[in-house]
Amino acid sequence: MVDFDALTRASLRRWHEAKPTRKFLSDKVAQSLVAAKKRYQAVEAKTGVPWAVIAVIHERESSQNWGRSLAQGDPWNRVSVHVPAGRGPFNSWEEAAIDALVNCHPHLARRKDWSLAGVLIGLELYNGLGYANKGVPSPYLWAGTNQYKSGKYVRDGLYDSSHVDQQLGCVAMLKSMMAIDPTITFAGAESTSSTPQELHRAPSIANPSKGSIGAFIARIFNVICKRTS
């Protein structure tokens, strides 16, 4: 059972401590993703999922191949064979992407919290909680940053602690995209705090929405402060 409060705190700390290890590549990939902004925004308009999140998932699932589905990287013009299997065929990449976000686990289109905390948890859920269950950084998020060294599920159920994921993680791409396009913002991402206490407060800095993961963490932090004051 994953402790989502602990996972959120760890993810926020990693975000603020993350430094790129393959910056040339992450900047190059980010330029390609930002260049396709309008296509991703068309899917955002139908799902509510931020276009930048859709973009980095597209890169992770299929290296931004427009002939492949956002759900699992299978061709969208055929019935998918990988999980989630049995989807499609679809008439366009956009139609397949909407299906992946609306109808497939973890149903990102149902999420309302798109603060930084919500983004990081949403991406973790999209790839699965195998890494969180092990208490290790997921390469899906952290590859290409100093927060990831090694460890990867090389196939379903088989984890290899020495295997190094060669793809960029979502965080490396997002940070490069945010440097290129300043309109990409997430509540809590702008914090430059360096102490553990301040990092744990990051979601509340930009006044996260009521009921969000960030707001829940802020309430916990305030209770702790009251008890120790």
mmCIF file with all atom_site columns, C-alpha atoms in Angstrom:
data_model
loop_
_atom_site.group_PDB
_atom_site.id
_atom_site.type_symbol
_atom_site.label_atom_id
_atom_site.label_alt_id
_atom_site.label_comp_id
_atom_site.label_asym_id
_atom_site.label_entity_id
_atom_site.label_seq_id
_atom_site.pdbx_PDB_ins_code
_atom_site.Cartn_x
_atom_site.Cartn_y
_atom_site.Cartn_z
_atom_site.occupancy
_atom_site.B_iso_or_equiv
_atom_site.pdbx_formal_charge
_atom_site.auth_seq_id
_atom_site.auth_comp_id
_atom_site.auth_asym_id
_atom_site.auth_atom_id
_atom_site.pdbx_PDB_model_num
ATOM 1   C CA . MET A 1 1   ? 0.000   0.000  0.000   1.00 0.00 ? 1   MET A CA 1
ATOM 2   C CA . VAL A 1 2   ? 1.473   3.334  -1.083  1.00 0.00 ? 2   VAL A CA 1
ATOM 3   C CA . ASP A 1 3   ? 1.527   6.175  1.451   1.00 0.00 ? 3   ASP A CA 1
ATOM 4   C CA . PHE A 1 4   ? 0.507   9.008  -0.879  1.00 0.00 ? 4   PHE A CA 1
ATOM 5   C CA . ASP A 1 5   ? 1.320   11.703 1.670   1.00 0.00 ? 5   ASP A CA 1
ATOM 6   C CA . ALA A 1 6   ? 4.893   10.415 1.949   1.00 0.00 ? 6   ALA A CA 1
ATOM 7   C CA . LEU A 1 7   ? 5.136   9.975  -1.831  1.00 0.00 ? 7   LEU A CA 1
ATOM 8   C CA . THR A 1 8   ? 3.944   13.540 -2.385  1.00 0.00 ? 8   THR A CA 1
ATOM 9   C CA . ARG A 1 9   ? 6.439   14.964 0.076   1.00 0.00 ? 9   ARG A CA 1
ATOM 10  C CA . ALA A 1 10  ? 9.268   12.946 -1.492  1.00 0.00 ? 10  ALA A CA 1
ATOM 11  C CA . SER A 1 11  ? 8.234   13.989 -4.995  1.00 0.00 ? 11  SER A CA 1
ATOM 12  C CA . LEU A 1 12  ? 8.120   17.676 -4.090  1.00 0.00 ? 12  LEU A CA 1
ATOM 13  C CA . ARG A 1 13  ? 11.525  17.466 -2.436  1.00 0.00 ? 13  ARG A CA 1
ATOM 14  C CA . ARG A 1 14  ? 12.964  15.703 -5.481  1.00 0.00 ? 14  ARG A CA 1
ATOM 15  C CA . TRP A 1 15  ? 11.475  18.314 -7.822  1.00 0.00 ? 15  TRP A CA 1
ATOM 16  C CA . HIS A 1 16  ? 13.127  21.200 -5.999  1.00 0.00 ? 16  HIS A CA 1
ATOM 17  C CA . GLU A 1 17  ? 16.434  19.359 -5.703  1.00 0.00 ? 17  GLU A CA 1
ATOM 18  C CA . ALA A 1 18  ? 16.413  17.988 -9.267  1.00 0.00 ? 18  ALA A CA 1
ATOM 19  C CA . LYS A 1 19  ? 19.206  19.040 -11.610 1.00 0.00 ? 19  LYS A CA 1
ATOM 20  C CA . PRO A 1 20  ? 19.428  17.913 -15.248 1.00 0.00 ? 20  PRO A CA 1
ATOM 21  C CA . THR A 1 21  ? 22.066  15.336 -16.118 1.00 0.00 ? 21  THR A CA 1
ATOM 22  C CA . ARG A 1 22  ? 21.357  15.387 -19.866 1.00 0.00 ? 22  ARG A CA 1
ATOM 23  C CA . LYS A 1 23  ? 20.399  19.013 -20.358 1.00 0.00 ? 23  LYS A CA 1
ATOM 24  C CA . PHE A 1 24  ? 21.284  19.209 -24.051 1.00 0.00 ? 24  PHE A CA 1
ATOM 25  C CA . LEU A 1 25  ? 18.920  16.321 -24.770 1.00 0.00 ? 25  LEU A CA 1
ATOM 26  C CA . SER A 1 26  ? 16.140  17.532 -22.475 1.00 0.00 ? 26  SER A CA 1
ATOM 27  C CA . ASP A 1 27  ? 16.280  20.997 -24.048 1.00 0.00 ? 27  ASP A CA 1
ATOM 28  C CA . LYS A 1 28  ? 16.144  19.500 -27.548 1.00 0.00 ? 28  LYS A CA 1
ATOM 29  C CA . VAL A 1 29  ? 13.185  17.279 -26.696 1.00 0.00 ? 29  VAL A CA 1
ATOM 30  C CA . ALA A 1 30  ? 11.440  20.169 -24.929 1.00 0.00 ? 30  ALA A CA 1
ATOM 31  C CA . GLN A 1 31  ? 11.696  22.325 -28.052 1.00 0.00 ? 31  GLN A CA 1
ATOM 32  C CA . SER A 1 32  ? 9.963   19.612 -30.086 1.00 0.00 ? 32  SER A CA 1
ATOM 33  C CA . LEU A 1 33  ? 7.213   19.197 -27.484 1.00 0.00 ? 33  LEU A CA 1
ATOM 34  C CA . VAL A 1 34  ? 6.584   22.933 -27.168 1.00 0.00 ? 34  VAL A CA 1
ATOM 35  C CA . ALA A 1 35  ? 6.467   23.238 -30.966 1.00 0.00 ? 35  ALA A CA 1
ATOM 36  C CA . ALA A 1 36  ? 3.435   20.890 -30.917 1.00 0.00 ? 36  ALA A CA 1
ATOM 37  C CA . LYS A 1 37  ? 1.657   22.914 -28.223 1.00 0.00 ? 37  LYS A CA 1
ATOM 38  C CA . LYS A 1 38  ? -1.518  23.484 -30.249 1.00 0.00 ? 38  LYS A CA 1
ATOM 39  C CA . ARG A 1 39  ? -2.090  19.760 -30.781 1.00 0.00 ? 39  ARG A CA 1
ATOM 40  C CA . TYR A 1 40  ? -1.647  19.057 -27.094 1.00 0.00 ? 40  TYR A CA 1
ATOM 41  C CA . GLN A 1 41  ? -3.900  21.984 -26.196 1.00 0.00 ? 41  GLN A CA 1
ATOM 42  C CA . ALA A 1 42  ? -6.657  20.474 -28.351 1.00 0.00 ? 42  ALA A CA 1
ATOM 43  C CA . VAL A 1 43  ? -6.563  17.389 -26.112 1.00 0.00 ? 43  VAL A CA 1
ATOM 44  C CA . GLU A 1 44  ? -6.363  19.531 -22.977 1.00 0.00 ? 44  GLU A CA 1
ATOM 45  C CA . ALA A 1 45  ? -9.570  21.292 -24.065 1.00 0.00 ? 45  ALA A CA 1
ATOM 46  C CA . LYS A 1 46  ? -11.389 17.938 -24.116 1.00 0.00 ? 46  LYS A CA 1
ATOM 47  C CA . THR A 1 47  ? -9.885  16.429 -20.969 1.00 0.00 ? 47  THR A CA 1
ATOM 48  C CA . GLY A 1 48  ? -8.713  19.177 -18.607 1.00 0.00 ? 48  GLY A CA 1
ATOM 49  C CA . VAL A 1 49  ? -5.256  17.602 -18.403 1.00 0.00 ? 49  VAL A CA 1
ATOM 50  C CA . PRO A 1 50  ? -2.556  20.294 -18.827 1.00 0.00 ? 50  PRO A CA 1
ATOM 51  C CA . TRP A 1 51  ? -1.058  20.208 -22.293 1.00 0.00 ? 51  TRP A CA 1
ATOM 52  C CA . ALA A 1 52  ? 2.504   20.054 -20.965 1.00 0.00 ? 52  ALA A CA 1
ATOM 53  C CA . VAL A 1 53  ? 1.640   16.917 -18.985 1.00 0.00 ? 53  VAL A CA 1
ATOM 54  C CA . ILE A 1 54  ? 0.135   15.355 -22.108 1.00 0.00 ? 54  ILE A CA 1
ATOM 55  C CA . ALA A 1 55  ? 3.291   16.246 -24.035 1.00 0.00 ? 55  ALA A CA 1
ATOM 56  C CA . VAL A 1 56  ? 5.737   14.561 -21.661 1.00 0.00 ? 56  VAL A CA 1
ATOM 57  C CA . ILE A 1 57  ? 3.549   11.451 -21.474 1.00 0.00 ? 57  ILE A CA 1
ATOM 58  C CA . HIS A 1 58  ? 3.566   11.366 -25.291 1.00 0.00 ? 58  HIS A CA 1
ATOM 59  C CA . GLU A 1 59  ? 7.361   11.464 -25.278 1.00 0.00 ? 59  GLU A CA 1
ATOM 60  C CA . ARG A 1 60  ? 7.657   8.749  -22.628 1.00 0.00 ? 60  ARG A CA 1
ATOM 61  C CA . GLU A 1 61  ? 5.133   6.418  -24.251 1.00 0.00 ? 61  GLU A CA 1
ATOM 62  C CA . SER A 1 62  ? 6.226   6.729  -27.874 1.00 0.00 ? 62  SER A CA 1
ATOM 63  C CA . SER A 1 63  ? 9.050   9.274  -28.293 1.00 0.00 ? 63  SER A CA 1
ATOM 64  C CA . GLN A 1 64  ? 6.440   11.769 -29.576 1.00 0.00 ? 64  GLN A CA 1
ATOM 65  C CA . ASN A 1 65  ? 5.427   9.453  -32.411 1.00 0.00 ? 65  ASN A CA 1
ATOM 66  C CA . TRP A 1 66  ? 2.126   10.784 -33.773 1.00 0.00 ? 66  TRP A CA 1
ATOM 67  C CA . GLY A 1 67  ? 1.245   7.358  -35.106 1.00 0.00 ? 67  GLY A CA 1
ATOM 68  C CA . ARG A 1 68  ? 1.282   5.841  -31.607 1.00 0.00 ? 68  ARG A CA 1
ATOM 69  C CA . SER A 1 69  ? -1.289  6.035  -28.846 1.00 0.00 ? 69  SER A CA 1
ATOM 70  C CA . LEU A 1 70  ? -0.790  8.054  -25.668 1.00 0.00 ? 70  LEU A CA 1
ATOM 71  C CA . ALA A 1 71  ? -2.108  5.100  -23.673 1.00 0.00 ? 71  ALA A CA 1
ATOM 72  C CA . GLN A 1 72  ? 0.723   2.613  -24.223 1.00 0.00 ? 72  GLN A CA 1
ATOM 73  C CA . GLY A 1 73  ? 2.530   3.451  -27.441 1.00 0.00 ? 73  GLY A CA 1
ATOM 74  C CA . ASP A 1 74  ? 0.646   1.017  -29.683 1.00 0.00 ? 74  ASP A CA 1
ATOM 75  C CA . PRO A 1 75  ? -0.489  2.191  -33.145 1.00 0.00 ? 75  PRO A CA 1
ATOM 76  C CA . TRP A 1 76  ? -3.758  4.070  -32.645 1.00 0.00 ? 76  TRP A CA 1
ATOM 77  C CA . ASN A 1 77  ? -5.224  2.873  -35.944 1.00 0.00 ? 77  ASN A CA 1
ATOM 78  C CA . ARG A 1 78  ? -5.284  -0.727 -34.650 1.00 0.00 ? 78  ARG A CA 1
ATOM 79  C CA . VAL A 1 79  ? -6.688  -2.450 -31.573 1.00 0.00 ? 79  VAL A CA 1
ATOM 80  C CA . SER A 1 80  ? -4.055  -2.131 -28.830 1.00 0.00 ? 80  SER A CA 1
ATOM 81  C CA . VAL A 1 81  ? -2.320  -5.269 -27.571 1.00 0.00 ? 81  VAL A CA 1
ATOM 82  C CA . HIS A 1 82  ? -0.374  -3.798 -24.656 1.00 0.00 ? 82  HIS A CA 1
ATOM 83  C CA . VAL A 1 83  ? -1.958  -2.566 -21.402 1.00 0.00 ? 83  VAL A CA 1
ATOM 84  C CA . PRO A 1 84  ? -4.440  -0.994 -21.692 1.00 0.00 ? 84  PRO A CA 1
ATOM 85  C CA . ALA A 1 85  ? -5.280  -3.575 -24.334 1.00 0.00 ? 85  ALA A CA 1
ATOM 86  C CA . GLY A 1 86  ? -8.342  -3.619 -26.537 1.00 0.00 ? 86  GLY A CA 1
ATOM 87  C CA . ARG A 1 87  ? -8.472  0.142  -27.186 1.00 0.00 ? 87  ARG A CA 1
ATOM 88  C CA . GLY A 1 88  ? -9.160  1.441  -30.672 1.00 0.00 ? 88  GLY A CA 1
ATOM 89  C CA . PRO A 1 89  ? -8.834  1.627  -33.515 1.00 0.00 ? 89  PRO A CA 1
ATOM 90  C CA . PHE A 1 90  ? -9.167  5.426  -33.567 1.00 0.00 ? 90  PHE A CA 1
ATOM 91  C CA . ASN A 1 91  ? -9.439  8.014  -36.296 1.00 0.00 ? 91  ASN A CA 1
ATOM 92  C CA . SER A 1 92  ? -6.623  10.265 -35.092 1.00 0.00 ? 92  SER A CA 1
ATOM 93  C CA . TRP A 1 93  ? -3.882  10.660 -32.509 1.00 0.00 ? 93  TRP A CA 1
ATOM 94  C CA . GLU A 1 94  ? -6.043  13.210 -30.695 1.00 0.00 ? 94  GLU A CA 1
ATOM 95  C CA . GLU A 1 95  ? -9.015  10.833 -30.463 1.00 0.00 ? 95  GLU A CA 1
ATOM 96  C CA . ALA A 1 96  ? -6.778  8.097  -29.059 1.00 0.00 ? 96  ALA A CA 1
ATOM 97  C CA . ALA A 1 97  ? -5.205  10.523 -26.570 1.00 0.00 ? 97  ALA A CA 1
ATOM 98  C CA . ILE A 1 98  ? -8.606  11.640 -25.292 1.00 0.00 ? 98  ILE A CA 1
ATOM 99  C CA . ASP A 1 99  ? -9.620  8.013  -24.822 1.00 0.00 ? 99  ASP A CA 1
ATOM 100 C CA . ALA A 1 100 ? -6.411  7.291  -22.904 1.00 0.00 ? 100 ALA A CA 1
ATOM 101 C CA . LEU A 1 101 ? -6.991  10.183 -20.502 1.00 0.00 ? 101 LEU A CA 1
ATOM 102 C CA . VAL A 1 102 ? -10.758 9.818  -20.095 1.00 0.00 ? 102 VAL A CA 1
ATOM 103 C CA . ASN A 1 103 ? -11.403 6.068  -20.225 1.00 0.00 ? 103 ASN A CA 1
ATOM 104 C CA . CYS A 1 104 ? -8.171  4.362  -19.183 1.00 0.00 ? 104 CYS A CA 1
ATOM 105 C CA . HIS A 1 105 ? -6.569  3.964  -15.772 1.00 0.00 ? 105 HIS A CA 1
ATOM 106 C CA . PRO A 1 106 ? -5.670  6.187  -13.941 1.00 0.00 ? 106 PRO A CA 1
ATOM 107 C CA . HIS A 1 107 ? -8.323  8.376  -15.618 1.00 0.00 ? 107 HIS A CA 1
ATOM 108 C CA . LEU A 1 108 ? -6.266  11.564 -15.501 1.00 0.00 ? 108 LEU A CA 1
ATOM 109 C CA . ALA A 1 109 ? -9.173  13.540 -16.945 1.00 0.00 ? 109 ALA A CA 1
ATOM 110 C CA . ARG A 1 110 ? -11.032 13.038 -13.648 1.00 0.00 ? 110 ARG A CA 1
ATOM 111 C CA . ARG A 1 111 ? -8.293  14.706 -11.625 1.00 0.00 ? 111 ARG A CA 1
ATOM 112 C CA . LYS A 1 112 ? -8.886  18.268 -10.440 1.00 0.00 ? 112 LYS A CA 1
ATOM 113 C CA . ASP A 1 113 ? -5.585  18.978 -8.697  1.00 0.00 ? 113 ASP A CA 1
ATOM 114 C CA . TRP A 1 114 ? -3.006  20.145 -11.224 1.00 0.00 ? 114 TRP A CA 1
ATOM 115 C CA . SER A 1 115 ? -0.736  21.866 -8.744  1.00 0.00 ? 115 SER A CA 1
ATOM 116 C CA . LEU A 1 116 ? 2.854   20.636 -8.869  1.00 0.00 ? 116 LEU A CA 1
ATOM 117 C CA . ALA A 1 117 ? 1.952   17.993 -6.274  1.00 0.00 ? 117 ALA A CA 1
ATOM 118 C CA . GLY A 1 118 ? -0.984  16.828 -8.381  1.00 0.00 ? 118 GLY A CA 1
ATOM 119 C CA . VAL A 1 119 ? 1.126   16.703 -11.558 1.00 0.00 ? 119 VAL A CA 1
ATOM 120 C CA . LEU A 1 120 ? 3.832   14.563 -9.969  1.00 0.00 ? 120 LEU A CA 1
ATOM 121 C CA . ILE A 1 121 ? 1.348   12.132 -8.432  1.00 0.00 ? 121 ILE A CA 1
ATOM 122 C CA . GLY A 1 122 ? -0.654  11.990 -11.662 1.00 0.00 ? 122 GLY A CA 1
ATOM 123 C CA . LEU A 1 123 ? 2.451   11.063 -13.661 1.00 0.00 ? 123 LEU A CA 1
ATOM 124 C CA . GLU A 1 124 ? 3.439   8.452  -11.090 1.00 0.00 ? 124 GLU A CA 1
ATOM 125 C CA . LEU A 1 125 ? -0.030  6.911  -11.323 1.00 0.00 ? 125 LEU A CA 1
ATOM 126 C CA . TYR A 1 126 ? 0.038   6.942  -15.124 1.00 0.00 ? 126 TYR A CA 1
ATOM 127 C CA . ASN A 1 127 ? 3.101   4.704  -15.187 1.00 0.00 ? 127 ASN A CA 1
ATOM 128 C CA . GLY A 1 128 ? 2.029   2.617  -12.186 1.00 0.00 ? 128 GLY A CA 1
ATOM 129 C CA . LEU A 1 129 ? 3.028   2.476  -8.528  1.00 0.00 ? 129 LEU A CA 1
ATOM 130 C CA . GLY A 1 130 ? 5.686   -0.226 -8.770  1.00 0.00 ? 130 GLY A CA 1
ATOM 131 C CA . TYR A 1 131 ? 8.520   2.190  -7.989  1.00 0.00 ? 131 TYR A CA 1
ATOM 132 C CA . ALA A 1 132 ? 6.584   3.920  -5.215  1.00 0.00 ? 132 ALA A CA 1
ATOM 133 C CA . ASN A 1 133 ? 5.935   0.530  -3.625  1.00 0.00 ? 133 ASN A CA 1
ATOM 134 C CA . LYS A 1 134 ? 9.693   -0.021 -3.566  1.00 0.00 ? 134 LYS A CA 1
ATOM 135 C CA . GLY A 1 135 ? 10.356  3.459  -2.213  1.00 0.00 ? 135 GLY A CA 1
ATOM 136 C CA . VAL A 1 136 ? 12.639  4.357  -5.137  1.00 0.00 ? 136 VAL A CA 1
ATOM 137 C CA . PRO A 1 137 ? 12.501  7.241  -7.628  1.00 0.00 ? 137 PRO A CA 1
ATOM 138 C CA . SER A 1 138 ? 10.568  6.314  -10.754 1.00 0.00 ? 138 SER A CA 1
ATOM 139 C CA . PRO A 1 139 ? 12.601  6.719  -13.959 1.00 0.00 ? 139 PRO A CA 1
ATOM 140 C CA . TYR A 1 140 ? 9.324   7.662  -15.654 1.00 0.00 ? 140 TYR A CA 1
ATOM 141 C CA . LEU A 1 141 ? 9.588   10.920 -13.707 1.00 0.00 ? 141 LEU A CA 1
ATOM 142 C CA . TRP A 1 142 ? 13.226  11.308 -12.669 1.00 0.00 ? 142 TRP A CA 1
ATOM 143 C CA . ALA A 1 143 ? 15.479  9.804  -15.364 1.00 0.00 ? 143 ALA A CA 1
ATOM 144 C CA . GLY A 1 144 ? 17.705  12.528 -16.768 1.00 0.00 ? 144 GLY A CA 1
ATOM 145 C CA . THR A 1 145 ? 18.028  14.246 -13.388 1.00 0.00 ? 145 THR A CA 1
ATOM 146 C CA . ASN A 1 146 ? 20.304  13.767 -10.392 1.00 0.00 ? 146 ASN A CA 1
ATOM 147 C CA . GLN A 1 147 ? 17.369  12.213 -8.519  1.00 0.00 ? 147 GLN A CA 1
ATOM 148 C CA . TYR A 1 148 ? 17.699  8.987  -10.500 1.00 0.00 ? 148 TYR A CA 1
ATOM 149 C CA . LYS A 1 149 ? 20.685  6.649  -10.687 1.00 0.00 ? 149 LYS A CA 1
ATOM 150 C CA . SER A 1 150 ? 19.399  3.231  -11.755 1.00 0.00 ? 150 SER A CA 1
ATOM 151 C CA . GLY A 1 151 ? 16.546  0.758  -11.419 1.00 0.00 ? 151 GLY A CA 1
ATOM 152 C CA . LYS A 1 152 ? 13.844  -0.115 -13.919 1.00 0.00 ? 152 LYS A CA 1
ATOM 153 C CA . TYR A 1 153 ? 11.044  -2.573 -14.516 1.00 0.00 ? 153 TYR A CA 1
ATOM 154 C CA . VAL A 1 154 ? 12.462  -4.163 -17.659 1.00 0.00 ? 154 VAL A CA 1
ATOM 155 C CA . ARG A 1 155 ? 9.170   -5.971 -18.188 1.00 0.00 ? 155 ARG A CA 1
ATOM 156 C CA . ASP A 1 156 ? 5.955   -6.465 -16.233 1.00 0.00 ? 156 ASP A CA 1
ATOM 157 C CA . GLY A 1 157 ? 6.767   -7.601 -12.713 1.00 0.00 ? 157 GLY A CA 1
ATOM 158 C CA . LEU A 1 158 ? 10.546  -7.802 -13.257 1.00 0.00 ? 158 LEU A CA 1
ATOM 159 C CA . TYR A 1 159 ? 12.573  -5.070 -11.574 1.00 0.00 ? 159 TYR A CA 1
ATOM 160 C CA . ASP A 1 160 ? 16.297  -4.760 -12.312 1.00 0.00 ? 160 ASP A CA 1
ATOM 161 C CA . SER A 1 161 ? 18.034  -2.485 -9.797  1.00 0.00 ? 161 SER A CA 1
ATOM 162 C CA . SER A 1 162 ? 21.120  -2.103 -12.025 1.00 0.00 ? 162 SER A CA 1
ATOM 163 C CA . HIS A 1 163 ? 19.298  -1.247 -15.239 1.00 0.00 ? 163 HIS A CA 1
ATOM 164 C CA . VAL A 1 164 ? 19.513  2.430  -16.219 1.00 0.00 ? 164 VAL A CA 1
ATOM 165 C CA . ASP A 1 165 ? 16.562  3.963  -18.063 1.00 0.00 ? 165 ASP A CA 1
ATOM 166 C CA . GLN A 1 166 ? 17.879  5.679  -21.188 1.00 0.00 ? 166 GLN A CA 1
ATOM 167 C CA . GLN A 1 167 ? 14.753  7.748  -21.791 1.00 0.00 ? 167 GLN A CA 1
ATOM 168 C CA . LEU A 1 168 ? 14.292  11.185 -20.286 1.00 0.00 ? 168 LEU A CA 1
ATOM 169 C CA . GLY A 1 169 ? 11.937  11.335 -17.345 1.00 0.00 ? 169 GLY A CA 1
ATOM 170 C CA . CYS A 1 170 ? 8.954   13.666 -17.293 1.00 0.00 ? 170 CYS A CA 1
ATOM 171 C CA . VAL A 1 171 ? 10.522  16.061 -14.792 1.00 0.00 ? 171 VAL A CA 1
ATOM 172 C CA . ALA A 1 172 ? 13.614  16.743 -16.900 1.00 0.00 ? 172 ALA A CA 1
ATOM 173 C CA . MET A 1 173 ? 11.377  17.484 -19.862 1.00 0.00 ? 173 MET A CA 1
ATOM 174 C CA . LEU A 1 174 ? 8.960   19.649 -17.887 1.00 0.00 ? 174 LEU A CA 1
ATOM 175 C CA . LYS A 1 175 ? 11.738  21.772 -16.419 1.00 0.00 ? 175 LYS A CA 1
ATOM 176 C CA . SER A 1 176 ? 13.214  22.374 -19.883 1.00 0.00 ? 176 SER A CA 1
ATOM 177 C CA . MET A 1 177 ? 9.771   23.140 -21.300 1.00 0.00 ? 177 MET A CA 1
ATOM 178 C CA . MET A 1 178 ? 9.078   25.640 -18.522 1.00 0.00 ? 178 MET A CA 1
ATOM 179 C CA . ALA A 1 179 ? 12.341  27.435 -19.354 1.00 0.00 ? 179 ALA A CA 1
ATOM 180 C CA . ILE A 1 180 ? 11.287  27.708 -23.011 1.00 0.00 ? 180 ILE A CA 1
ATOM 181 C CA . ASP A 1 181 ? 7.611   28.552 -22.447 1.00 0.00 ? 181 ASP A CA 1
ATOM 182 C CA . PRO A 1 182 ? 6.958   30.660 -19.304 1.00 0.00 ? 182 PRO A CA 1
ATOM 183 C CA . THR A 1 183 ? 3.199   30.100 -19.640 1.00 0.00 ? 183 THR A CA 1
ATOM 184 C CA . ILE A 1 184 ? 3.740   26.561 -18.311 1.00 0.00 ? 184 ILE A CA 1
ATOM 185 C CA . THR A 1 185 ? 3.198   26.917 -14.568 1.00 0.00 ? 185 THR A CA 1
ATOM 186 C CA . PHE A 1 186 ? 2.100   24.676 -11.713 1.00 0.00 ? 186 PHE A CA 1
ATOM 187 C CA . ALA A 1 187 ? 1.218   25.887 -8.235  1.00 0.00 ? 187 ALA A CA 1
ATOM 188 C CA . GLY A 1 188 ? 4.201   25.158 -6.010  1.00 0.00 ? 188 GLY A CA 1
ATOM 189 C CA . ALA A 1 189 ? 6.754   24.819 -8.819  1.00 0.00 ? 189 ALA A CA 1
ATOM 190 C CA . GLU A 1 190 ? 8.085   28.337 -8.399  1.00 0.00 ? 190 GLU A CA 1
ATOM 191 C CA . SER A 1 191 ? 9.412   27.753 -4.871  1.00 0.00 ? 191 SER A CA 1
ATOM 192 C CA . THR A 1 192 ? 13.180  28.035 -4.499  1.00 0.00 ? 192 THR A CA 1
ATOM 193 C CA . SER A 1 193 ? 13.164  26.914 -0.864  1.00 0.00 ? 193 SER A CA 1
ATOM 194 C CA . SER A 1 194 ? 16.151  24.843 0.208   1.00 0.00 ? 194 SER A CA 1
ATOM 195 C CA . THR A 1 195 ? 15.287  23.543 3.660   1.00 0.00 ? 195 THR A CA 1
ATOM 196 C CA . PRO A 1 196 ? 13.268  20.326 4.103   1.00 0.00 ? 196 PRO A CA 1
ATOM 197 C CA . GLN A 1 197 ? 10.599  22.180 6.084   1.00 0.00 ? 197 GLN A CA 1
ATOM 198 C CA . GLU A 1 198 ? 10.126  24.763 3.339   1.00 0.00 ? 198 GLU A CA 1
ATOM 199 C CA . LEU A 1 199 ? 10.111  22.149 0.593   1.00 0.00 ? 199 LEU A CA 1
ATOM 200 C CA . HIS A 1 200 ? 7.285   20.292 2.303   1.00 0.00 ? 200 HIS A CA 1
ATOM 201 C CA . ARG A 1 201 ? 5.290   23.520 2.318   1.00 0.00 ? 201 ARG A CA 1
ATOM 202 C CA . ALA A 1 202 ? 5.741   24.085 -1.413  1.00 0.00 ? 202 ALA A CA 1
ATOM 203 C CA . PRO A 1 203 ? 2.181   23.278 -2.524  1.00 0.00 ? 203 PRO A CA 1
ATOM 204 C CA . SER A 1 204 ? 0.697   25.983 -0.296  1.00 0.00 ? 204 SER A CA 1
ATOM 205 C CA . ILE A 1 205 ? 2.898   28.769 -1.565  1.00 0.00 ? 205 ILE A CA 1
ATOM 206 C CA . ALA A 1 206 ? 0.665   29.455 -4.553  1.00 0.00 ? 206 ALA A CA 1
ATOM 207 C CA . ASN A 1 207 ? -2.588  28.819 -2.677  1.00 0.00 ? 207 ASN A CA 1
ATOM 208 C CA . PRO A 1 208 ? -3.536  25.336 -3.954  1.00 0.00 ? 208 PRO A CA 1
ATOM 209 C CA . SER A 1 209 ? -7.159  24.552 -4.610  1.00 0.00 ? 209 SER A CA 1
ATOM 210 C CA . LYS A 1 210 ? -9.400  23.415 -1.780  1.00 0.00 ? 210 LYS A CA 1
ATOM 211 C CA . GLY A 1 211 ? -9.276  19.647 -1.379  1.00 0.00 ? 211 GLY A CA 1
ATOM 212 C CA . SER A 1 212 ? -6.047  19.276 -3.363  1.00 0.00 ? 212 SER A CA 1
ATOM 213 C CA . ILE A 1 213 ? -3.114  17.135 -2.298  1.00 0.00 ? 213 ILE A CA 1
ATOM 214 C CA . GLY A 1 214 ? -1.106  20.310 -1.812  1.00 0.00 ? 214 GLY A CA 1
ATOM 215 C CA . ALA A 1 215 ? -3.705  21.798 0.508   1.00 0.00 ? 215 ALA A CA 1
ATOM 216 C CA . PHE A 1 216 ? -3.794  18.570 2.561   1.00 0.00 ? 216 PHE A CA 1
ATOM 217 C CA . ILE A 1 217 ? -0.034  18.677 3.031   1.00 0.00 ? 217 ILE A CA 1
ATOM 218 C CA . ALA A 1 218 ? -0.218  22.339 4.036   1.00 0.00 ? 218 ALA A CA 1
ATOM 219 C CA . ARG A 1 219 ? -2.789  21.512 6.742   1.00 0.00 ? 219 ARG A CA 1
ATOM 220 C CA . ILE A 1 220 ? -0.549  18.762 8.121   1.00 0.00 ? 220 ILE A CA 1
ATOM 221 C CA . PHE A 1 221 ? 2.393   21.127 8.180   1.00 0.00 ? 221 PHE A CA 1
ATOM 222 C CA . ASN A 1 222 ? 0.404   23.797 10.017  1.00 0.00 ? 222 ASN A CA 1
ATOM 223 C CA . VAL A 1 223 ? -0.715  21.295 12.659  1.00 0.00 ? 223 VAL A CA 1
ATOM 224 C CA . ILE A 1 224 ? 2.880   20.212 13.208  1.00 0.00 ? 224 ILE A CA 1
ATOM 225 C CA . CYS A 1 225 ? 3.991   23.812 13.565  1.00 0.00 ? 225 CYS A CA 1
ATOM 226 C CA . LYS A 1 226 ? 1.296   24.522 16.163  1.00 0.00 ? 226 LYS A CA 1
ATOM 227 C CA . ARG A 1 227 ? 2.329   21.482 18.203  1.00 0.00 ? 227 ARG A CA 1
ATOM 228 C CA . THR A 1 228 ? 5.983   22.483 18.219  1.00 0.00 ? 228 THR A CA 1
ATOM 229 C CA . SER A 1 229 ? 5.502   26.210 18.805  1.00 0.00 ? 229 SER A CA 1
#
